[in-house]
CSV table of C-alpha atoms in Angstrom, one decimal:
chain,number,residue,atom,x,y,z
A,1,UNK,CA,80.4,117.1,122.8
A,2,UNK,CA,77.8,118.7,125.1
A,3,UNK,CA,75.1,116.8,127.0
A,4,UNK,CA,72.4,118.5,124.9
A,5,UNK,CA,73.8,117.1,121.7
A,6,UNK,CA,74.3,113.5,123.0
A,7,UNK,CA,71.1,112.9,124.9
A,8,UNK,CA,68.8,112.8,121.9
A,9,UNK,CA,71.1,110.4,120.1
A,10,UNK,CA,71.3,108.1,123.2
A,11,UNK,CA,67.5,108.2,123.4
A,12,UNK,CA,67.1,107.4,119.7
A,13,UNK,CA,69.5,104.4,120.0
A,14,UNK,CA,67.5,103.1,123.0
A,15,UNK,CA,64.2,103.5,121.0
A,16,UNK,CA,65.8,101.6,118.1
A,17,UNK,CA,66.9,98.7,120.3
A,18,UNK,CA,63.5,98.6,122.0
A,19,UNK,CA,61.9,98.3,118.6
A,20,UNK,CA,64.4,95.5,117.7
A,21,UNK,CA,63.6,93.7,120.9
A,22,UNK,CA,59.9,93.9,120.2
A,23,UNK,CA,60.4,92.5,116.7
A,24,UNK,CA,62.6,89.8,118.2
A,25,UNK,CA,59.9,88.8,120.7
A,26,UNK,CA,57.4,88.4,117.8
A,27,UNK,CA,60.0,86.3,115.9
A,28,UNK,CA,60.5,84.1,119.0
A,29,UNK,CA,56.9,83.3,119.0
A,30,UNK,CA,57.0,82.5,115.3
A,31,UNK,CA,60.1,80.3,115.6
A,32,UNK,CA,58.6,78.4,118.6
A,33,UNK,CA,55.5,77.7,116.5
A,34,UNK,CA,57.5,76.6,113.6
A,35,UNK,CA,59.6,74.4,115.8
A,36,UNK,CA,56.5,72.5,116.9
A,37,UNK,CA,55.1,72.3,113.4
A,38,UNK,CA,52.3,74.7,114.1
A,39,UNK,CA,51.1,77.2,111.5
A,40,UNK,CA,52.2,80.7,112.4
A,41,UNK,CA,49.4,83.3,112.6
A,42,UNK,CA,51.2,86.6,113.4
A,43,UNK,CA,48.9,88.7,111.3
A,44,UNK,CA,45.7,86.7,112.0
A,45,UNK,CA,46.0,84.3,109.0
A,46,UNK,CA,47.4,80.8,109.0
A,47,UNK,CA,50.9,80.5,107.5
A,48,UNK,CA,52.8,77.3,106.8
A,49,UNK,CA,55.7,76.2,109.0
A,50,UNK,CA,59.3,76.5,107.7
A,51,UNK,CA,60.3,73.8,105.3
A,52,UNK,CA,63.6,72.7,107.0
A,53,UNK,CA,62.5,73.0,110.6
A,54,UNK,CA,63.3,69.4,111.3
A,55,UNK,CA,67.0,70.3,110.8
A,56,UNK,CA,67.0,73.1,113.4
A,57,UNK,CA,70.0,73.2,115.7
A,58,UNK,CA,68.7,73.6,119.3
A,59,UNK,CA,69.3,77.2,120.6
A,60,UNK,CA,68.8,76.8,124.3
A,61,UNK,CA,71.3,75.0,126.5
A,62,UNK,CA,74.2,75.2,128.9
A,63,UNK,CA,76.6,75.9,126.0
A,64,UNK,CA,76.1,77.8,122.8
A,65,UNK,CA,75.6,75.9,119.6
A,66,UNK,CA,78.3,76.2,116.9
A,67,UNK,CA,81.1,74.7,119.1
A,68,UNK,CA,80.4,71.1,119.7
A,69,UNK,CA,77.8,71.1,116.9
A,70,UNK,CA,78.9,69.1,113.8
A,71,UNK,CA,80.2,71.7,111.3
A,72,UNK,CA,77.8,73.1,108.7
A,73,UNK,CA,78.9,73.8,105.2
A,74,UNK,CA,79.2,77.6,105.3
A,75,UNK,CA,80.3,80.2,107.8
A,76,UNK,CA,80.6,83.9,108.3
A,77,UNK,CA,82.9,85.1,111.1
A,78,UNK,CA,82.2,88.7,111.9
A,79,UNK,CA,83.8,91.1,114.5
A,80,UNK,CA,81.9,94.1,115.8
A,81,UNK,CA,82.8,97.3,117.6
A,82,UNK,CA,80.1,98.1,120.2
A,83,UNK,CA,78.6,101.6,120.0
A,84,UNK,CA,76.1,101.3,122.9
A,85,UNK,CA,76.3,104.4,125.1
A,86,UNK,CA,76.1,102.7,128.4
A,87,UNK,CA,75.5,99.4,130.2
A,88,UNK,CA,71.8,99.7,129.8
A,89,UNK,CA,72.1,99.9,126.0
A,90,UNK,CA,74.7,97.1,126.0
A,91,UNK,CA,72.1,95.0,127.8
A,92,UNK,CA,69.5,95.9,125.2
A,93,UNK,CA,71.9,94.9,122.5
A,94,UNK,CA,72.4,91.5,124.1
A,95,UNK,CA,68.7,91.0,124.4
A,96,UNK,CA,68.2,91.9,120.8
A,97,UNK,CA,71.0,89.5,119.7
A,98,UNK,CA,69.4,86.7,121.7
A,99,UNK,CA,65.9,87.2,120.3
A,100,UNK,CA,67.1,87.4,116.7
A,101,UNK,CA,69.3,84.3,117.2
A,102,UNK,CA,66.5,82.4,118.8
A,103,UNK,CA,64.1,83.1,115.9
A,104,UNK,CA,66.6,82.7,113.1
A,105,UNK,CA,67.8,79.3,114.3
A,106,UNK,CA,64.3,78.0,114.7
A,107,UNK,CA,62.9,79.2,111.4
A,108,UNK,CA,59.4,80.6,110.8
A,109,UNK,CA,57.5,83.3,109.1
A,110,UNK,CA,58.4,87.0,109.8
A,111,UNK,CA,55.6,89.2,110.9
A,112,UNK,CA,53.7,91.2,108.2
A,113,UNK,CA,54.0,94.9,108.9
A,114,UNK,CA,51.3,95.9,106.4
A,115,UNK,CA,51.6,97.4,102.9
A,116,UNK,CA,52.7,100.8,104.0
A,117,UNK,CA,55.7,99.8,106.2
A,118,UNK,CA,59.1,98.5,105.2
A,119,UNK,CA,59.2,94.7,105.2
A,120,UNK,CA,60.4,93.0,108.4
A,121,UNK,CA,62.7,90.6,106.5
A,122,UNK,CA,65.0,90.9,103.5
A,123,UNK,CA,63.1,88.2,101.7
A,124,UNK,CA,66.2,86.4,100.3
A,125,UNK,CA,65.1,83.1,101.8
A,126,UNK,CA,61.5,83.4,100.7
A,127,UNK,CA,58.3,84.2,102.7
A,128,UNK,CA,59.0,81.4,105.3
A,129,UNK,CA,62.5,81.0,106.8
A,130,UNK,CA,64.1,77.5,106.9
A,131,UNK,CA,66.3,76.8,109.9
A,132,UNK,CA,68.9,75.2,107.6
A,133,UNK,CA,70.9,74.0,110.6
A,134,UNK,CA,71.8,77.7,111.3
A,135,UNK,CA,73.8,78.3,114.5
A,136,UNK,CA,74.6,81.7,116.0
A,137,UNK,CA,77.6,81.8,118.3
A,138,UNK,CA,78.3,85.0,120.2
A,139,UNK,CA,81.6,86.0,121.9
A,140,UNK,CA,83.1,89.0,123.6
A,141,UNK,CA,86.6,90.4,123.2
A,142,UNK,CA,88.9,91.9,125.8
A,143,UNK,CA,88.2,95.4,124.6
A,144,UNK,CA,84.6,95.2,125.8
A,145,UNK,CA,86.0,95.3,129.3
A,146,UNK,CA,87.4,98.8,129.2
A,147,UNK,CA,85.9,101.7,131.1
A,148,UNK,CA,82.8,102.2,128.9
A,149,UNK,CA,80.5,99.8,130.7
A,150,UNK,CA,82.0,99.2,134.1
A,151,UNK,CA,83.0,95.7,133.3
A,152,UNK,CA,86.8,95.9,133.9
A,153,UNK,CA,86.6,94.0,137.2
A,154,UNK,CA,84.6,91.2,135.6
A,155,UNK,CA,87.1,90.5,132.8
A,156,UNK,CA,88.4,86.9,133.1
A,157,UNK,CA,92.2,86.7,133.4
A,158,UNK,CA,92.4,84.4,130.4
A,159,UNK,CA,90.8,86.9,128.0
A,160,UNK,CA,93.4,89.0,126.3
A,161,UNK,CA,93.9,90.6,122.9
A,162,UNK,CA,95.4,88.4,120.2
A,163,UNK,CA,99.2,88.6,120.2
A,164,UNK,CA,101.4,88.8,117.1
A,165,UNK,CA,103.4,85.6,116.6
A,166,UNK,CA,106.6,85.1,114.6
A,167,UNK,CA,105.8,84.8,110.9
A,168,UNK,CA,102.4,86.7,111.3
A,169,UNK,CA,101.5,89.5,108.8
A,170,UNK,CA,98.6,91.0,110.7
A,171,UNK,CA,96.5,93.8,109.3
A,172,UNK,CA,95.2,95.9,112.3
A,173,UNK,CA,91.9,96.5,110.3
A,174,UNK,CA,91.3,92.8,110.3
A,175,UNK,CA,92.0,92.1,114.0
A,176,UNK,CA,90.3,92.2,117.4
A,177,UNK,CA,86.9,93.5,118.2
A,178,UNK,CA,84.3,93.9,121.0
A,179,UNK,CA,81.9,91.1,119.9
A,180,UNK,CA,82.4,88.1,117.7
A,181,UNK,CA,79.6,86.5,115.7
A,182,UNK,CA,80.0,83.0,114.1
A,183,UNK,CA,77.1,82.2,111.8
A,184,UNK,CA,77.1,78.6,110.4
A,185,UNK,CA,74.5,77.0,108.1
A,186,UNK,CA,74.2,74.6,105.3
A,187,UNK,CA,73.7,77.2,102.6
A,188,UNK,CA,75.5,80.6,102.1
A,189,UNK,CA,72.2,82.6,101.6
A,190,UNK,CA,71.1,81.4,105.0
A,191,UNK,CA,74.3,82.8,106.5
A,192,UNK,CA,74.0,86.1,104.7
A,193,UNK,CA,70.3,86.4,105.6
A,194,UNK,CA,71.1,85.9,109.3
A,195,UNK,CA,73.9,88.5,109.2
A,196,UNK,CA,71.7,91.1,107.5
A,197,UNK,CA,68.9,90.4,109.9
A,198,UNK,CA,71.1,90.8,113.0
A,199,UNK,CA,72.9,93.9,111.6
A,200,UNK,CA,69.5,95.5,110.9
A,201,UNK,CA,68.2,94.8,114.4
A,202,UNK,CA,71.3,96.0,116.2
A,203,UNK,CA,72.1,99.0,114.0
A,204,UNK,CA,73.3,101.9,116.2
A,205,UNK,CA,74.4,99.6,118.9
A,206,UNK,CA,77.3,97.8,117.1
A,207,UNK,CA,79.1,98.1,113.8
A,208,UNK,CA,80.9,95.5,111.7
A,209,UNK,CA,84.7,95.8,112.1
A,210,UNK,CA,85.7,93.0,109.8
A,211,UNK,CA,84.2,89.9,108.3
A,212,UNK,CA,85.4,86.7,106.6
A,213,UNK,CA,83.2,84.1,104.9
A,214,UNK,CA,84.1,80.5,104.5
A,215,UNK,CA,83.0,77.1,103.2
A,216,UNK,CA,83.7,73.5,104.1
A,217,UNK,CA,84.6,71.3,101.2
A,218,UNK,CA,83.0,67.9,101.0
A,219,UNK,CA,85.2,64.9,101.8
A,220,UNK,CA,87.1,63.9,98.6
A,221,UNK,CA,86.9,61.0,98.2
A,222,UNK,CA,86.0,60.2,101.9
A,223,UNK,CA,87.0,61.0,105.5
A,224,UNK,CA,88.1,64.5,106.6
A,225,UNK,CA,87.5,67.5,104.3
A,226,UNK,CA,90.5,69.0,102.7
A,227,UNK,CA,92.0,72.5,102.9
A,228,UNK,CA,93.1,74.5,99.9
A,229,UNK,CA,96.6,73.1,100.0
A,230,UNK,CA,95.0,69.7,99.2
A,231,UNK,CA,95.5,68.1,102.6
A,232,UNK,CA,92.9,66.8,105.0
A,233,UNK,CA,92.4,69.3,107.8
A,234,UNK,CA,91.3,68.1,111.3
A,235,UNK,CA,92.1,64.4,111.2
A,236,UNK,CA,93.1,64.3,114.9
A,237,UNK,CA,90.5,66.8,116.0
A,238,UNK,CA,88.6,66.5,119.4
A,239,UNK,CA,85.1,65.1,119.2
A,240,UNK,CA,82.3,67.4,120.3
A,241,UNK,CA,80.2,64.5,121.7
A,242,UNK,CA,83.0,63.4,124.0
A,243,UNK,CA,81.7,65.0,127.2
A,244,UNK,CA,84.6,64.3,129.4
A,245,UNK,CA,87.2,65.8,126.9
A,246,UNK,CA,85.0,68.8,126.2
A,247,UNK,CA,84.7,69.5,130.0
A,248,UNK,CA,88.5,69.1,130.4
A,249,UNK,CA,89.7,71.0,127.3
A,250,UNK,CA,87.0,73.2,125.8
A,251,UNK,CA,84.4,74.5,128.3
A,252,UNK,CA,85.5,77.3,130.7
A,253,UNK,CA,85.4,76.6,134.4
A,254,UNK,CA,85.2,78.8,137.5
A,255,UNK,CA,87.8,81.5,136.8
A,256,UNK,CA,84.9,83.9,136.4
A,257,UNK,CA,81.5,82.6,137.6
A,258,UNK,CA,79.5,84.3,134.9
A,259,UNK,CA,81.6,82.7,132.2
A,260,UNK,CA,81.2,79.1,133.3
A,261,UNK,CA,80.1,77.0,130.3
A,262,UNK,CA,81.6,79.3,127.7
A,263,UNK,CA,84.7,78.7,125.7
A,264,UNK,CA,87.7,80.7,124.5
A,265,UNK,CA,87.5,81.3,120.8
A,266,UNK,CA,90.6,81.9,118.6
A,267,UNK,CA,90.0,83.1,115.0
A,268,UNK,CA,92.8,83.4,112.5
A,269,UNK,CA,92.5,84.4,108.8
A,270,UNK,CA,95.4,82.6,107.2
A,271,UNK,CA,96.2,83.3,103.6
A,272,UNK,CA,97.7,80.5,101.6
A,273,UNK,CA,100.3,81.4,98.9
A,274,UNK,CA,99.0,78.8,96.6
A,275,UNK,CA,100.9,80.0,93.5
A,276,UNK,CA,104.2,79.0,95.3
A,277,UNK,CA,102.7,76.0,97.0
A,278,UNK,CA,101.6,74.5,93.7
A,279,UNK,CA,105.2,74.4,92.5
A,280,UNK,CA,106.4,72.3,95.4
A,281,UNK,CA,106.9,68.6,94.9
A,282,UNK,CA,104.5,66.1,96.5
A,283,UNK,CA,107.2,64.5,98.6
A,284,UNK,CA,108.2,67.9,100.0
A,285,UNK,CA,104.6,68.9,100.7
A,286,UNK,CA,104.0,65.7,102.5
A,287,UNK,CA,107.2,66.1,104.6
A,288,UNK,CA,106.0,69.6,105.7
A,289,UNK,CA,102.7,68.2,106.8
A,290,UNK,CA,103.8,64.8,108.0
A,291,UNK,CA,100.9,63.1,106.1
A,292,UNK,CA,100.2,61.6,102.7
A,293,UNK,CA,98.2,64.0,100.5
A,294,UNK,CA,96.0,61.4,98.9
A,295,UNK,CA,94.9,59.4,102.0
A,296,UNK,CA,95.7,61.7,104.9
A,297,UNK,CA,97.7,58.9,106.6
A,298,UNK,CA,100.7,59.8,108.7
A,299,UNK,CA,104.0,59.1,106.8
A,300,UNK,CA,104.6,56.1,109.1
A,301,UNK,CA,101.0,54.7,108.6
A,302,UNK,CA,98.5,53.4,106.0
A,303,UNK,CA,95.2,54.9,107.1
A,304,UNK,CA,94.1,58.5,107.8
A,305,UNK,CA,93.3,57.7,111.4
A,306,UNK,CA,96.4,55.8,112.2
A,307,UNK,CA,98.2,57.4,115.2
A,308,UNK,CA,101.8,58.5,114.2
A,309,UNK,CA,104.3,56.7,116.4
A,310,UNK,CA,106.8,59.4,117.2
A,311,UNK,CA,108.4,57.4,120.0
A,312,UNK,CA,109.9,54.8,117.7
A,313,UNK,CA,111.2,57.6,115.3
A,314,UNK,CA,113.1,60.0,117.6
A,315,UNK,CA,115.3,61.4,114.8
A,316,UNK,CA,112.5,61.9,112.3
A,317,UNK,CA,113.4,59.3,109.7
A,318,UNK,CA,109.8,58.6,108.7
A,319,UNK,CA,108.1,61.8,109.9
A,320,UNK,CA,110.5,64.8,109.9
A,321,UNK,CA,110.9,66.6,113.3
A,322,UNK,CA,109.9,69.8,111.6
A,323,UNK,CA,106.6,68.5,110.2
A,324,UNK,CA,103.4,70.2,111.1
A,325,UNK,CA,101.7,67.3,112.8
A,326,UNK,CA,104.8,66.5,114.9
A,327,UNK,CA,105.2,70.1,116.1
A,328,UNK,CA,101.5,70.8,116.6
A,329,UNK,CA,100.9,67.7,118.7
A,330,UNK,CA,104.0,65.8,119.7
A,331,UNK,CA,101.8,63.3,121.5
A,332,UNK,CA,103.6,63.3,124.8
A,333,UNK,CA,102.1,63.4,128.3
A,334,UNK,CA,103.2,67.0,128.6
A,335,UNK,CA,101.3,68.1,125.5
A,336,UNK,CA,98.0,66.2,125.9
A,337,UNK,CA,96.3,69.1,127.6
A,338,UNK,CA,97.3,71.5,124.8
A,339,UNK,CA,94.9,69.9,122.3
A,340,UNK,CA,92.2,72.2,120.9
A,341,UNK,CA,88.8,71.8,119.2
A,342,UNK,CA,89.3,73.0,115.6
A,343,UNK,CA,86.4,74.3,113.4
A,344,UNK,CA,88.2,75.2,110.2
A,345,UNK,CA,86.7,76.5,106.9
A,346,UNK,CA,88.2,77.5,103.6
A,347,UNK,CA,87.9,80.9,102.0
A,348,UNK,CA,88.3,82.4,98.5
A,349,UNK,CA,88.3,86.2,97.9
A,350,UNK,CA,89.2,86.1,94.2
A,351,UNK,CA,92.4,87.8,93.2
A,352,UNK,CA,94.5,90.5,94.9
A,353,UNK,CA,95.9,93.7,93.4
A,354,UNK,CA,98.7,91.9,91.6
A,355,UNK,CA,96.6,89.1,90.2
A,356,UNK,CA,97.4,86.4,92.7
A,357,UNK,CA,94.7,84.1,94.1
A,358,UNK,CA,93.6,85.3,97.6
A,359,UNK,CA,92.4,82.2,99.3
A,360,UNK,CA,93.2,80.3,102.5
A,361,UNK,CA,91.9,79.1,105.8
A,362,UNK,CA,89.4,80.5,108.3
A,363,UNK,CA,91.0,78.9,111.3
A,364,UNK,CA,88.6,78.8,114.3
A,365,UNK,CA,89.4,76.8,117.5
A,366,UNK,CA,87.9,76.5,120.9
A,367,UNK,CA,89.6,75.7,124.2
A,368,UNK,CA,89.5,76.2,128.0
A,369,UNK,CA,92.7,78.1,128.2
A,370,UNK,CA,94.2,80.1,125.2
A,371,UNK,CA,97.7,80.4,126.8
A,372,UNK,CA,98.0,76.7,127.6
A,373,UNK,CA,96.4,75.4,124.5
A,374,UNK,CA,96.4,77.5,121.3
A,375,UNK,CA,99.4,79.7,122.2
A,376,UNK,CA,101.4,76.7,123.3
A,377,UNK,CA,100.8,75.0,120.0
A,378,UNK,CA,101.5,78.2,118.1
A,379,UNK,CA,104.9,78.6,119.8
A,380,UNK,CA,105.8,75.1,118.8
A,381,UNK,CA,104.9,75.9,115.2
A,382,UNK,CA,107.2,78.9,115.0
A,383,UNK,CA,109.4,78.8,111.9
A,384,UNK,CA,108.0,75.5,110.7
A,385,UNK,CA,108.6,74.9,106.9
A,386,UNK,CA,105.0,75.8,106.1
A,387,UNK,CA,105.5,79.4,107.1
A,388,UNK,CA,107.0,80.1,103.7
A,389,UNK,CA,103.6,79.3,102.2
A,390,UNK,CA,101.1,80.8,104.6
A,391,UNK,CA,100.4,84.3,106.0
A,392,UNK,CA,98.2,84.9,109.1
A,393,UNK,CA,96.7,88.3,108.3
A,394,UNK,CA,93.8,88.8,110.8
A,395,UNK,CA,91.6,87.4,113.6
A,396,UNK,CA,91.2,87.8,117.3
A,397,UNK,CA,90.6,86.2,120.7
A,398,UNK,CA,87.1,86.1,122.1
A,399,UNK,CA,85.3,84.4,125.0
A,400,UNK,CA,82.1,82.7,123.7
A,401,UNK,CA,79.4,83.4,126.3
A,402,UNK,CA,77.6,80.6,128.2
A,403,UNK,CA,74.5,79.3,126.5
A,404,UNK,CA,71.0,80.8,126.8
A,405,UNK,CA,69.1,78.5,129.1
A,406,UNK,CA,65.5,79.3,128.3
A,407,UNK,CA,63.2,82.0,127.0
A,408,UNK,CA,63.8,84.1,130.1
A,409,UNK,CA,67.5,84.2,129.6
A,410,UNK,CA,69.7,86.2,127.2
A,411,UNK,CA,73.3,86.5,126.2
A,412,UNK,CA,75.6,87.9,128.9
A,413,UNK,CA,72.8,88.1,131.4
A,414,UNK,CA,75.1,87.0,134.3
A,415,UNK,CA,77.9,89.3,133.1
A,416,UNK,CA,75.7,92.4,133.0
A,417,UNK,CA,73.6,91.7,136.1
């Protein structure tokens, strides 16, 4: 393609991003006003603050929200291919992402463009946006560090493309990507609204590659929520408020100075073959997991949060050696540092082409080192009995960027400097 044909398109994209950035700045002002309980007045008239602003998840900080944040009820995990023509446009994209995330997570009233212009908001949440505990978490994939933007020398050694493991059934169209976006909120329309808003303001700079929506079931009857196999999911999870453990196992360190304070994100879309699973006896299901289905207790315990005692059961009399909990976390000194912070959600896509239910798990986890943590666990799980009833079909590895410190900062600022 000749330079004459590309230059106008590049210019148009830059103009679009500048427009998005300007709209974002207006939104930031509105969100800040709403956050303080002040009436917004973007068009010169007083407007009420957002209804759910007291539930806003703080946006600024050393780490991004959506990792240590207690899980909201709904999620959209979206992967994008970046279309920005050069590093300058990539920087504009990150600024636009930052401004939209800052406004959307605060809540507020979108600016009024006047009766002759298209509306600045989709309107699906009403005239004033609730924060609804929305969090926006942005990551970057290994493919962003190719030769397009001059970032190859800045790629952390730990950031790679997701590998294919034994028993995977990966669809290339549902894998990898340049940028990941995790949107979490209490209500599904808040998540969809945020995605539409961000897609609108970044159009021409990045394009959706794949998306999976999920939901978190309420505890039934109590304790940890259940997955769609009927078992509690995340009983032995790390705690986001445990600062020492988060520093040790979740937040990235100094392997790349610009990435300090981020976290490696693993996303796996795992289909559950529920028609087959529902024909398996309860005792066999429990032996595969290593836990009771009703209470979530380990097979050698009475309560969900009892610690399984593998040391006194070396041959697997109570909890089989092939059980999921025993392979995933053998609870030995050598495997303590392979623990991960899980953030799982369920998904349901209806039925597939042959009439089977297409549902399963949106597996999301965070860690300091993918190879030493997620991949180490995954290798121990190879050929476990559960693989006959689950099919990992998509996902990717991403590095969640450090947090946005204040209103002068933006996503990937240190990376792109």
